Amino acid sequence: MTAGPGAKRRGRRPAGEDTRTALLDAARVEFTERGFDGATVRVIAERAGVDPAMVNHWFGGKDKLFLASLEIPIDPDQVIPALLNGPAEELAARLIRTFLTVWDVSGGGPLVALMRSVSSHEGAAAMFREFITRVIFGRLISALGVDQPELRTALAATQMAGLGMVRYVVRLEPLASADHDTVVAAIAPNLQRYLTGPLS
Amino acid sequence: MTAGPGAKRRGRRPAGEDTRTALLDAARVEFTERGFDGATVRVIAERAGVDPAMVNHWFGGKDKLFLASLEIPIDPDQVIPALLNGPAEELAARLIRTFLTVWDVSGGGPLVALMRSVSSHEGAAAMFREFITRVIFGRLISALGVDQPELRTALAATQMAGLGMVRYVVRLEPLASADHDTVVAAIAPNLQRYLTGPLS
């Protein structure tokens, strides 16, 4: 949520970074007000004052515009197939390694900003719900064909959100600076139970 | 962190709610700057302009003043012995039930405020680290006499912080409104592994 109160629309906007910024601002408003399903590329583009084709040009589609508006630096069209490529009983380990690789790069700064947004604005919390259920865990878990997919999605989210909080936001040792193998050995068995194990 | 920028010291302060508020304000500054160990009751009272005996009178000691300054509505002198009273292999279930009981009362509002503070101020994050390691999980886990107590403390914190995020902040169903038995059945086996199970 970088668009501060000082961000203003200009009368004339050249095709370029201004278009991208205007689309992100418009997307945050539309996703917040209408949710992921309710928001349309057409209305977002209209609100930004640009052609709808600019969404594909700058972001590659609605789901990637959504991730960019949350400042989550992943491309689900690459990440989801890569995570599903391998034994289902090792999915948790792959998921944790991907998570650590994505967020370690920036020292977790964007994740701290995301947690702050989510705990400060109901709109951001709603967007984060959509991200969890539609973009990441929901897609992974429906591909597994397991029972109780909604509960498993929420349980997996508790473990990954908690790992993010403790490693990057609260920065509690030894998890804050543990290497990836240590984190995977400690957490993957728990996450794997949420994904594919018996729940009760 | 309720003391807004509008909060001002008065020249004369009657013993009463003003004393309590002044102590909370002073405690937040001292705990943030010096940590839980470095902050002293004497210096907090001096900063608040009141007698050090007022800390015991209003809060019952430094650790309870610390919890009050974080707006965490538990008394560890009651909660910790109650949690340790029973089979160690059911500690996770008792911990989750206590957590849900404490936060469900207020609909999680203070927990949302806590998460916002922790992700907005390094001082609050440092206080939250102290809370996890000294006040709650650290005390529980050292009472268990298990291996790798620091790692177990951090792992237990991932699960409980994540449960708090998903149930109260992000409010993702079905966990947001699941009854306590359902949450315990789903999460206690995972938390129990972090507390007493084999880690690798």
mmCIF file of C-alpha atoms in Angstrom:
data_model
loop_
_atom_site.group_PDB
_atom_site.id
_atom_site.type_symbol
_atom_site.label_atom_id
_atom_site.label_comp_id
_atom_site.label_asym_id
_atom_site.label_seq_id
_atom_site.Cartn_x
_atom_site.Cartn_y
_atom_site.Cartn_z
ATOM 1 C CA MET A 1 0.000 0.000 0.000
ATOM 2 C CA THR A 2 2.520 2.626 -1.103
ATOM 3 C CA ALA A 3 0.090 5.190 -2.535
ATOM 4 C CA GLY A 4 0.144 7.925 0.094
ATOM 5 C CA PRO A 5 -2.337 10.732 0.504
ATOM 6 C CA GLY A 6 -0.034 12.928 -1.602
ATOM 7 C CA ALA A 7 -0.561 10.773 -4.717
ATOM 8 C CA LYS A 8 -2.609 12.794 -7.216
ATOM 9 C CA ARG A 9 -3.974 12.181 -10.696
ATOM 10 C CA ARG A 10 -2.592 14.421 -13.385
ATOM 11 C CA GLY A 11 -4.666 15.881 -16.172
ATOM 12 C CA ARG A 12 -2.455 14.305 -18.832
ATOM 13 C CA ARG A 13 -0.578 11.071 -18.207
ATOM 14 C CA PRO A 14 2.067 9.635 -20.559
ATOM 15 C CA ALA A 15 1.925 5.879 -21.190
ATOM 16 C CA GLY A 16 4.626 4.566 -18.822
ATOM 17 C CA GLU A 17 5.241 4.428 -15.096
ATOM 18 C CA ASP A 18 2.310 6.785 -14.481
ATOM 19 C CA THR A 19 -0.016 4.304 -16.158
ATOM 20 C CA ARG A 20 1.324 1.497 -13.991
ATOM 21 C CA THR A 21 0.927 3.582 -10.811
ATOM 22 C CA ALA A 22 -2.577 4.695 -11.771
ATOM 23 C CA LEU A 23 -3.568 1.053 -12.386
ATOM 24 C CA LEU A 24 -2.165 -0.019 -8.994
ATOM 25 C CA ASP A 25 -4.031 2.782 -7.205
ATOM 26 C CA ALA A 26 -7.265 1.943 -9.019
ATOM 27 C CA ALA A 27 -6.795 -1.786 -8.397
ATOM 28 C CA ARG A 28 -6.397 -1.274 -4.619
ATOM 29 C CA VAL A 29 -9.654 0.679 -4.499
ATOM 30 C CA GLU A 30 -11.592 -1.797 -6.645
ATOM 31 C CA PHE A 31 -10.252 -4.976 -4.985
ATOM 32 C CA THR A 32 -10.918 -3.467 -1.561
ATOM 33 C CA GLU A 33 -14.471 -2.401 -2.415
ATOM 34 C CA ARG A 34 -15.544 -5.360 -4.571
ATOM 35 C CA GLY A 35 -13.208 -8.239 -3.720
ATOM 36 C CA PHE A 36 -11.164 -10.231 -6.207
ATOM 37 C CA ASP A 37 -14.156 -11.642 -8.119
ATOM 38 C CA GLY A 38 -16.203 -8.455 -8.134
ATOM 39 C CA ALA A 39 -13.420 -6.214 -9.425
ATOM 40 C CA THR A 40 -13.085 -6.189 -13.208
ATOM 41 C CA VAL A 41 -10.174 -5.222 -15.453
ATOM 42 C CA ARG A 42 -12.532 -2.950 -17.390
ATOM 43 C CA VAL A 43 -13.615 -0.947 -14.330
ATOM 44 C CA ILE A 44 -10.089 -0.776 -12.898
ATOM 45 C CA ALA A 45 -8.790 0.587 -16.209
ATOM 46 C CA GLU A 46 -11.680 3.047 -16.410
ATOM 47 C CA ARG A 47 -10.949 4.323 -12.895
ATOM 48 C CA ALA A 48 -7.263 4.703 -13.835
ATOM 49 C CA GLY A 49 -8.200 6.551 -17.037
ATOM 50 C CA VAL A 50 -6.327 4.111 -19.295
ATOM 51 C CA ASP A 51 -7.138 1.459 -21.888
ATOM 52 C CA PRO A 52 -7.989 -2.009 -20.417
ATOM 53 C CA ALA A 53 -5.231 -3.508 -22.604
ATOM 54 C CA MET A 54 -2.736 -1.726 -20.328
ATOM 55 C CA VAL A 55 -3.522 -4.270 -17.552
ATOM 56 C CA ASN A 56 -2.165 -7.088 -19.681
ATOM 57 C CA HIS A 57 0.667 -4.932 -20.968
ATOM 58 C CA TRP A 58 1.927 -3.897 -17.505
ATOM 59 C CA PHE A 59 0.931 -6.821 -15.308
ATOM 60 C CA GLY A 60 -0.030 -9.804 -17.453
ATOM 61 C CA GLY A 61 -3.571 -10.138 -16.148
ATOM 62 C CA LYS A 62 -5.908 -9.519 -13.242
ATOM 63 C CA ASP A 63 -4.328 -11.972 -10.746
ATOM 64 C CA LYS A 64 -0.870 -10.508 -11.278
ATOM 65 C CA LEU A 65 -2.237 -6.977 -10.929
ATOM 66 C CA PHE A 66 -3.786 -8.156 -7.651
ATOM 67 C CA LEU A 67 -0.445 -9.491 -6.355
ATOM 68 C CA ALA A 68 1.341 -6.321 -7.431
ATOM 69 C CA SER A 69 -1.252 -4.226 -5.582
ATOM 70 C CA LEU A 70 -0.476 -6.287 -2.436
ATOM 71 C CA GLU A 71 3.274 -5.950 -3.190
ATOM 72 C CA ILE A 72 3.696 -9.741 -3.112
ATOM 73 C CA PRO A 73 6.705 -10.504 -5.336
ATOM 74 C CA ILE A 74 5.624 -13.827 -6.856
ATOM 75 C CA ASP A 75 4.134 -14.940 -10.140
ATOM 76 C CA PRO A 76 1.580 -17.672 -9.304
ATOM 77 C CA ASP A 77 1.658 -18.980 -12.889
ATOM 78 C CA GLN A 78 5.283 -19.986 -12.279
ATOM 79 C CA VAL A 79 5.153 -20.741 -8.539
ATOM 80 C CA ILE A 80 2.067 -22.990 -8.403
ATOM 81 C CA PRO A 81 3.182 -25.452 -11.135
ATOM 82 C CA ALA A 82 6.710 -25.544 -9.649
ATOM 83 C CA LEU A 83 5.302 -26.350 -6.193
ATOM 84 C CA LEU A 84 3.022 -29.080 -7.581
ATOM 85 C CA ASN A 85 5.910 -30.614 -9.548
ATOM 86 C CA GLY A 86 7.144 -33.334 -7.150
ATOM 87 C CA PRO A 87 5.841 -35.791 -4.560
ATOM 88 C CA ALA A 88 2.736 -34.527 -2.718
ATOM 89 C CA GLU A 89 4.259 -35.661 0.589
ATOM 90 C CA GLU A 90 7.106 -33.153 0.094
ATOM 91 C CA LEU A 91 4.879 -30.215 -0.895
ATOM 92 C CA ALA A 92 5.288 -28.558 2.524
ATOM 93 C CA ALA A 93 9.094 -28.583 2.223
ATOM 94 C CA ARG A 94 8.921 -27.034 -1.261
ATOM 95 C CA LEU A 95 6.422 -24.419 -0.072
ATOM 96 C CA ILE A 96 8.601 -23.374 2.885
ATOM 97 C CA ARG A 97 11.742 -23.177 0.707
ATOM 98 C CA THR A 98 9.935 -21.005 -1.839
ATOM 99 C CA PHE A 99 8.531 -18.758 0.898
ATOM 100 C CA LEU A 100 11.985 -18.265 2.472
ATOM 101 C CA THR A 101 13.635 -17.636 -0.896
ATOM 102 C CA VAL A 102 11.037 -15.027 -1.898
ATOM 103 C CA TRP A 103 11.113 -13.063 1.363
ATOM 104 C CA ASP A 104 14.761 -13.457 2.425
ATOM 105 C CA VAL A 105 15.821 -11.492 -0.679
ATOM 106 C CA SER A 106 14.357 -8.279 0.697
ATOM 107 C CA GLY A 107 15.005 -9.065 4.367
ATOM 108 C CA GLY A 108 11.242 -9.405 4.766
ATOM 109 C CA GLY A 109 10.572 -5.640 4.471
ATOM 110 C CA PRO A 110 7.594 -5.984 2.084
ATOM 111 C CA LEU A 111 6.154 -8.704 4.343
ATOM 112 C CA VAL A 112 6.296 -6.354 7.331
ATOM 113 C CA ALA A 113 4.496 -3.718 5.241
ATOM 114 C CA LEU A 114 1.915 -6.321 4.218
ATOM 115 C CA MET A 115 1.282 -7.372 7.847
ATOM 116 C CA ARG A 116 0.945 -3.715 8.835
ATOM 117 C CA SER A 117 -1.605 -3.108 6.054
ATOM 118 C CA VAL A 118 -3.549 -6.249 6.888
ATOM 119 C CA SER A 119 -3.801 -5.310 10.578
ATOM 120 C CA SER A 120 -4.634 -1.664 9.806
ATOM 121 C CA HIS A 121 -7.303 -1.801 7.077
ATOM 122 C CA GLU A 122 -10.224 -4.161 6.679
ATOM 123 C CA GLY A 123 -9.809 -3.705 2.907
ATOM 124 C CA ALA A 124 -6.262 -5.046 3.049
ATOM 125 C CA ALA A 125 -7.388 -7.921 5.278
ATOM 126 C CA ALA A 126 -10.064 -8.791 2.714
ATOM 127 C CA MET A 127 -7.483 -8.697 -0.086
ATOM 128 C CA PHE A 128 -5.179 -10.936 1.932
ATOM 129 C CA ARG A 129 -8.035 -13.430 2.444
ATOM 130 C CA GLU A 130 -8.536 -13.523 -1.313
ATOM 131 C CA PHE A 131 -4.809 -14.001 -1.839
ATOM 132 C CA ILE A 132 -4.739 -16.975 0.544
ATOM 133 C CA THR A 133 -7.847 -18.691 -0.763
ATOM 134 C CA ARG A 134 -7.678 -17.981 -4.474
ATOM 135 C CA VAL A 135 -4.101 -17.301 -5.425
ATOM 136 C CA ILE A 136 -1.936 -19.579 -3.280
ATOM 137 C CA PHE A 137 -3.106 -22.115 -0.720
ATOM 138 C CA GLY A 138 -6.556 -22.596 -2.190
ATOM 139 C CA ARG A 139 -5.100 -23.465 -5.608
ATOM 140 C CA LEU A 140 -2.478 -25.779 -4.149
ATOM 141 C CA ILE A 141 -4.924 -27.594 -1.926
ATOM 142 C CA SER A 142 -7.618 -28.023 -4.539
ATOM 143 C CA ALA A 143 -4.953 -29.573 -6.805
ATOM 144 C CA LEU A 144 -4.257 -32.154 -4.060
ATOM 145 C CA GLY A 145 -7.835 -33.445 -4.008
ATOM 146 C CA VAL A 146 -7.877 -33.800 -0.191
ATOM 147 C CA ASP A 147 -10.829 -33.635 2.240
ATOM 148 C CA GLN A 148 -11.781 -30.408 4.067
ATOM 149 C CA PRO A 149 -9.965 -28.112 1.597
ATOM 150 C CA GLU A 150 -11.194 -24.852 3.211
ATOM 151 C CA LEU A 151 -10.042 -25.889 6.689
ATOM 152 C CA ARG A 152 -6.677 -27.078 5.316
ATOM 153 C CA THR A 153 -6.255 -23.761 3.480
ATOM 154 C CA ALA A 154 -6.845 -21.792 6.694
ATOM 155 C CA LEU A 155 -4.580 -24.089 8.739
ATOM 156 C CA ALA A 156 -1.737 -23.824 6.208
ATOM 157 C CA ALA A 157 -2.204 -20.053 6.327
ATOM 158 C CA THR A 158 -1.761 -20.057 10.139
ATOM 159 C CA GLN A 159 1.610 -21.797 9.820
ATOM 160 C CA MET A 160 2.940 -19.661 6.972
ATOM 161 C CA ALA A 161 1.638 -16.334 8.343
ATOM 162 C CA GLY A 162 3.113 -17.293 11.728
ATOM 163 C CA LEU A 163 6.479 -18.158 10.193
ATOM 164 C CA GLY A 164 6.452 -14.795 8.402
ATOM 165 C CA MET A 165 5.559 -12.962 11.629
ATOM 166 C CA VAL A 166 8.232 -14.659 13.746
ATOM 167 C CA ARG A 167 11.080 -14.645 11.194
ATOM 168 C CA TYR A 168 10.603 -11.247 9.551
ATOM 169 C CA VAL A 169 8.349 -9.070 11.725
ATOM 170 C CA VAL A 170 9.095 -10.060 15.336
ATOM 171 C CA ARG A 171 12.539 -11.425 14.287
ATOM 172 C CA LEU A 172 12.736 -13.970 17.087
ATOM 173 C CA GLU A 173 15.880 -16.111 17.228
ATOM 174 C CA PRO A 174 16.864 -18.782 16.413
ATOM 175 C CA LEU A 175 14.196 -18.742 13.633
ATOM 176 C CA ALA A 176 15.010 -15.215 12.428
ATOM 177 C CA SER A 177 18.419 -16.222 11.090
ATOM 178 C CA ALA A 178 18.097 -20.016 10.806
ATOM 179 C CA ASP A 179 19.199 -21.474 7.453
ATOM 180 C CA HIS A 180 16.561 -22.911 5.146
ATOM 181 C CA ASP A 181 17.337 -26.573 5.935
ATOM 182 C CA THR A 182 16.797 -25.964 9.656
ATOM 183 C CA VAL A 183 13.474 -24.190 9.084
ATOM 184 C CA VAL A 184 12.273 -26.911 6.712
ATOM 185 C CA ALA A 185 13.255 -29.737 9.100
ATOM 186 C CA ALA A 186 11.422 -28.053 11.972
ATOM 187 C CA ILE A 187 8.263 -26.825 10.219
ATOM 188 C CA ALA A 188 7.632 -29.004 7.130
ATOM 189 C CA PRO A 189 6.191 -31.994 9.071
ATOM 190 C CA ASN A 190 3.620 -29.683 10.697
ATOM 191 C CA LEU A 191 2.683 -27.917 7.468
ATOM 192 C CA GLN A 192 2.496 -31.253 5.645
ATOM 193 C CA ARG A 193 -0.105 -32.503 8.156
ATOM 194 C CA TYR A 194 -2.245 -29.448 7.383
ATOM 195 C CA LEU A 195 -1.901 -30.058 3.633
ATOM 196 C CA THR A 196 -2.368 -33.825 3.341
ATOM 197 C CA GLY A 197 -2.413 -35.475 6.791
ATOM 198 C CA PRO A 198 -5.281 -36.637 9.025
ATOM 199 C CA LEU A 199 -6.852 -33.608 10.726
ATOM 200 C CA SER A 200 -8.623 -35.247 13.675
ATOM 201 C CA MET B 1 -0.189 1.373 22.504
ATOM 202 C CA THR B 2 -3.165 3.622 23.273
ATOM 203 C CA ALA B 3 -1.260 6.759 24.297
ATOM 204 C CA GLY B 4 -1.722 9.017 21.285
ATOM 205 C CA PRO B 5 0.190 12.182 20.511
ATOM 206 C CA GLY B 6 -2.532 14.123 22.321
ATOM 207 C CA ALA B 7 -1.677 12.525 25.690
ATOM 208 C CA LYS B 8 -0.054 15.154 27.914
ATOM 209 C CA ARG B 9 1.339 15.192 31.412
ATOM 210 C CA ARG B 10 -0.420 17.462 33.841
ATOM 211 C CA GLY B 11 1.369 19.630 36.363
ATOM 212 C CA ARG B 12 -0.512 18.028 39.245
ATOM 213 C CA ARG B 13 -1.754 14.474 39.083
ATOM 214 C CA PRO B 14 -4.116 12.932 41.638
ATOM 215 C CA ALA B 15 -3.344 9.350 42.688
ATOM 216 C CA GLY B 16 -5.763 7.386 40.521
ATOM 217 C CA GLU B 17 -6.324 6.682 36.850
ATOM 218 C CA ASP B 18 -3.804 9.391 35.923
ATOM 219 C CA THR B 19 -1.101 7.567 37.876
ATOM 220 C CA ARG B 20 -1.949 4.336 36.086
ATOM 221 C CA THR B 21 -1.868 6.049 32.672
ATOM 222 C CA ALA B 22 1.415 7.819 33.452
ATOM 223 C CA LEU B 23 2.972 4.506 34.503
ATOM 224 C CA LEU B 24 1.793 2.806 31.285
ATOM 225 C CA ASP B 25 3.207 5.632 29.154
ATOM 226 C CA ALA B 26 6.521 5.555 31.017
ATOM 227 C CA ALA B 27 6.666 1.753 30.866
ATOM 228 C CA ARG B 28 6.231 1.729 27.072
ATOM 229 C CA VAL B 29 9.121 4.146 26.672
ATOM 230 C CA GLU B 30 11.415 2.292 29.068
ATOM 231 C CA PHE B 31 10.608 -1.240 27.842
ATOM 232 C CA THR B 32 11.056 -0.069 24.245
ATOM 233 C CA GLU B 33 14.385 1.645 24.912
ATOM 234 C CA ARG B 34 15.908 -0.810 27.411
ATOM 235 C CA GLY B 35 14.081 -4.117 26.951
ATOM 236 C CA PHE B 36 12.346 -6.072 29.682
ATOM 237 C CA ASP B 37 15.502 -6.758 31.725
ATOM 238 C CA GLY B 38 17.020 -3.297 31.327
ATOM 239 C CA ALA B 39 13.906 -1.384 32.361
ATOM 240 C CA THR B 40 13.516 -0.953 36.122
ATOM 241 C CA VAL B 41 10.480 -0.209 38.241
ATOM 242 C CA ARG B 42 12.400 2.643 39.870
ATOM 243 C CA VAL B 43 13.185 4.417 36.577
ATOM 244 C CA ILE B 44 9.690 3.821 35.162
ATOM 245 C CA ALA B 45 8.149 5.352 38.307
ATOM 246 C CA GLU B 46 10.614 8.269 38.180
ATOM 247 C CA ARG B 47 9.723 8.946 34.529
ATOM 248 C CA ALA B 48 6.017 8.828 35.452
ATOM 249 C CA GLY B 49 6.612 11.175 38.383
ATOM 250 C CA VAL B 50 5.119 8.785 40.950
ATOM 251 C CA ASP B 51 6.321 6.639 43.840
ATOM 252 C CA PRO B 52 7.735 3.198 42.793
ATOM 253 C CA ALA B 53 5.234 1.554 45.178
ATOM 254 C CA MET B 54 2.506 2.614 42.734
ATOM 255 C CA VAL B 55 3.714 -0.069 40.278
ATOM 256 C CA ASN B 56 2.799 -2.795 42.741
ATOM 257 C CA HIS B 57 -0.347 -0.996 43.792
ATOM 258 C CA TRP B 58 -1.712 -0.609 40.257
ATOM 259 C CA PHE B 59 -0.238 -3.585 38.426
ATOM 260 C CA GLY B 60 1.180 -6.094 40.900
ATOM 261 C CA GLY B 61 4.744 -5.977 39.602
ATOM 262 C CA LYS B 62 6.983 -5.355 36.614
ATOM 263 C CA ASP B 63 5.854 -8.322 34.484
ATOM 264 C CA LYS B 64 2.188 -7.400 34.857
ATOM 265 C CA LEU B 65 2.960 -3.756 34.059
ATOM 266 C CA PHE B 66 4.729 -5.053 30.943
ATOM 267 C CA LEU B 67 1.663 -7.078 29.857
ATOM 268 C CA ALA B 68 -0.627 -4.122 30.554
ATOM 269 C CA SER B 69 1.616 -1.882 28.436
ATOM 270 C CA LEU B 70 1.210 -4.416 25.587
ATOM 271 C CA GLU B 71 -2.556 -4.585 26.327
ATOM 272 C CA ILE B 72 -2.372 -8.366 26.724
ATOM 273 C CA PRO B 73 -5.244 -9.303 29.069
ATOM 274 C CA ILE B 74 -3.664 -12.211 30.961
ATOM 275 C CA ASP B 75 -2.040 -12.659 34.362
ATOM 276 C CA PRO B 76 0.917 -15.020 33.831
ATOM 277 C CA ASP B 77 1.013 -15.875 37.553
ATOM 278 C CA GLN B 78 -2.389 -17.499 37.110
ATOM 279 C CA VAL B 79 -2.118 -18.684 33.499
ATOM 280 C CA ILE B 80 1.281 -20.410 33.599
ATOM 281 C CA PRO B 81 0.568 -22.668 36.620
ATOM 282 C CA ALA B 82 -2.882 -23.504 35.209
ATOM 283 C CA LEU B 83 -1.325 -24.494 31.864
ATOM 284 C CA LEU B 84 1.336 -26.621 33.564
ATOM 285 C CA ASN B 85 -1.282 -28.357 35.734
ATOM 286 C CA GLY B 86 -2.056 -31.525 33.737
ATOM 287 C CA PRO B 87 -0.348 -34.039 31.442
ATOM 288 C CA ALA B 88 2.523 -32.513 29.424
ATOM 289 C CA GLU B 89 1.231 -34.281 26.293
ATOM 290 C CA GLU B 90 -1.975 -32.216 26.506
ATOM 291 C CA LEU B 91 -0.261 -28.867 27.092
ATOM 292 C CA ALA B 92 -0.895 -27.733 23.503
ATOM 293 C CA ALA B 93 -4.630 -28.324 23.835
ATOM 294 C CA ARG B 94 -4.751 -26.344 27.095
ATOM 295 C CA LEU B 95 -2.697 -23.533 25.566
ATOM 296 C CA ILE B 96 -4.967 -23.228 22.534
ATOM 297 C CA ARG B 97 -8.127 -23.269 24.690
ATOM 298 C CA THR B 98 -6.708 -20.530 26.934
ATOM 299 C CA PHE B 99 -5.653 -18.441 23.918
ATOM 300 C CA LEU B 100 -9.114 -18.721 22.327
ATOM 301 C CA THR B 101 -10.882 -17.947 25.608
ATOM 302 C CA VAL B 102 -8.757 -14.849 26.262
ATOM 303 C CA TRP B 103 -9.092 -13.336 22.780
ATOM 304 C CA ASP B 104 -12.611 -14.437 21.799
ATOM 305 C CA VAL B 105 -14.019 -12.298 24.656
ATOM 306 C CA SER B 106 -13.050 -9.095 22.872
ATOM 307 C CA GLY B 107 -13.528 -10.425 19.323
ATOM 308 C CA GLY B 108 -9.752 -10.190 18.943
ATOM 309 C CA GLY B 109 -9.703 -6.367 18.774
ATOM 310 C CA PRO B 110 -6.734 -5.929 21.148
ATOM 311 C CA LEU B 111 -4.856 -8.652 19.235
ATOM 312 C CA VAL B 112 -5.343 -6.734 15.970
ATOM 313 C CA ALA B 113 -3.997 -3.605 17.705
ATOM 314 C CA LEU B 114 -1.046 -5.621 19.008
ATOM 315 C CA MET B 115 -0.214 -7.011 15.538
ATOM 316 C CA ARG B 116 -0.458 -3.493 14.098
ATOM 317 C CA SER B 117 1.949 -2.152 16.746
ATOM 318 C CA VAL B 118 4.370 -5.028 16.290
ATOM 319 C CA SER B 119 4.504 -4.536 12.512
ATOM 320 C CA SER B 120 4.739 -0.723 12.819
ATOM 321 C CA HIS B 121 7.365 -0.106 15.513
ATOM 322 C CA GLU B 122 10.629 -1.911 16.193
ATOM 323 C CA GLY B 123 10.106 -1.062 19.868
ATOM 324 C CA ALA B 124 6.812 -2.956 19.922
ATOM 325 C CA ALA B 125 8.399 -5.872 18.056
ATOM 326 C CA ALA B 126 11.159 -5.978 20.687
ATOM 327 C CA MET B 127 8.559 -5.944 23.479
ATOM 328 C CA PHE B 128 6.660 -8.752 21.778
ATOM 329 C CA ARG B 129 9.881 -10.807 21.547
ATOM 330 C CA GLU B 130 10.355 -10.359 25.294
ATOM 331 C CA PHE B 131 6.746 -11.349 25.898
ATOM 332 C CA ILE B 132 7.167 -14.574 23.912
ATOM 333 C CA THR B 133 10.497 -15.599 25.385
ATOM 334 C CA ARG B 134 10.173 -14.457 28.993
ATOM 335 C CA VAL B 135 6.527 -14.242 29.868
ATOM 336 C CA ILE B 136 4.784 -17.086 28.058
ATOM 337 C CA PHE B 137 6.361 -19.720 25.827
ATOM 338 C CA GLY B 138 9.831 -19.445 27.329
ATOM 339 C CA ARG B 139 8.485 -20.095 30.844
ATOM 340 C CA LEU B 140 6.282 -22.974 29.709
ATOM 341 C CA ILE B 141 9.005 -24.644 27.698
ATOM 342 C CA SER B 142 11.711 -24.322 30.316
ATOM 343 C CA ALA B 143 9.300 -25.973 32.784
ATOM 344 C CA LEU B 144 9.040 -28.948 30.391
ATOM 345 C CA GLY B 145 12.781 -29.646 30.456
ATOM 346 C CA VAL B 146 12.922 -30.465 26.716
ATOM 347 C CA ASP B 147 15.829 -30.133 24.244
ATOM 348 C CA GLN B 148 16.268 -27.041 22.014
ATOM 349 C CA PRO B 149 14.103 -24.768 24.203
ATOM 350 C CA GLU B 150 14.826 -21.593 22.190
ATOM 351 C CA LEU B 151 13.885 -23.219 18.879
ATOM 352 C CA ARG B 152 10.725 -24.735 20.426
ATOM 353 C CA THR B 153 9.778 -21.328 21.836
ATOM 354 C CA ALA B 154 10.084 -19.703 18.404
ATOM 355 C CA LEU B 155 8.215 -22.567 16.683
ATOM 356 C CA ALA B 156 5.349 -22.445 19.191
ATOM 357 C CA ALA B 157 5.211 -18.693 18.597
ATOM 358 C CA THR B 158 4.817 -19.250 14.819
ATOM 359 C CA GLN B 159 1.760 -21.439 15.392
ATOM 360 C CA MET B 160 0.078 -19.199 17.967
ATOM 361 C CA ALA B 161 0.854 -15.911 16.177
ATOM 362 C CA GLY B 162 -0.419 -17.497 12.952
ATOM 363 C CA LEU B 163 -3.625 -18.677 14.618
ATOM 364 C CA GLY B 164 -4.135 -15.164 15.966
ATOM 365 C CA MET B 165 -3.516 -13.624 12.525
ATOM 366 C CA VAL B 166 -5.864 -15.971 10.662
ATOM 367 C CA ARG B 167 -8.707 -16.102 13.223
ATOM 368 C CA TYR B 168 -8.784 -12.490 14.420
ATOM 369 C CA VAL B 169 -6.889 -10.256 11.974
ATOM 370 C CA VAL B 170 -7.415 -11.800 8.519
ATOM 371 C CA ARG B 171 -10.615 -13.561 9.763
ATOM 372 C CA LEU B 172 -10.390 -16.426 7.306
ATOM 373 C CA GLU B 173 -13.148 -19.038 7.462
ATOM 374 C CA PRO B 174 -13.696 -21.718 8.619
ATOM 375 C CA LEU B 175 -11.114 -20.910 11.347
ATOM 376 C CA ALA B 176 -12.461 -17.431 12.099
ATOM 377 C CA SER B 177 -15.682 -18.794 13.582
ATOM 378 C CA ALA B 178 -14.792 -22.428 14.339
ATOM 379 C CA ASP B 179 -15.680 -23.613 17.861
ATOM 380 C CA HIS B 180 -12.869 -24.301 20.299
ATOM 381 C CA ASP B 181 -13.062 -28.113 19.982
ATOM 382 C CA THR B 182 -12.580 -27.889 16.214
ATOM 383 C CA VAL B 183 -9.593 -25.561 16.522
ATOM 384 C CA VAL B 184 -8.000 -27.747 19.208
ATOM 385 C CA ALA B 185 -8.498 -30.955 17.199
ATOM 386 C CA ALA B 186 -6.925 -29.381 14.120
ATOM 387 C CA ILE B 187 -4.009 -27.463 15.675
ATOM 388 C CA ALA B 188 -3.078 -29.114 19.004
ATOM 389 C CA PRO B 189 -1.157 -32.064 17.438
ATOM 390 C CA ASN B 190 1.032 -29.589 15.517
ATOM 391 C CA LEU B 191 1.647 -27.301 18.486
ATOM 392 C CA GLN B 192 2.331 -30.322 20.709
ATOM 393 C CA ARG B 193 5.119 -31.449 18.356
ATOM 394 C CA TYR B 194 6.745 -28.023 18.711
ATOM 395 C CA LEU B 195 6.470 -28.212 22.514
ATOM 396 C CA THR B 196 7.510 -31.795 23.260
ATOM 397 C CA GLY B 197 7.860 -33.851 20.033
ATOM 398 C CA PRO B 198 10.892 -34.792 17.931
ATOM 399 C CA LEU B 199 11.981 -31.788 15.851
ATOM 400 C CA SER B 200 14.007 -33.480 13.109
#
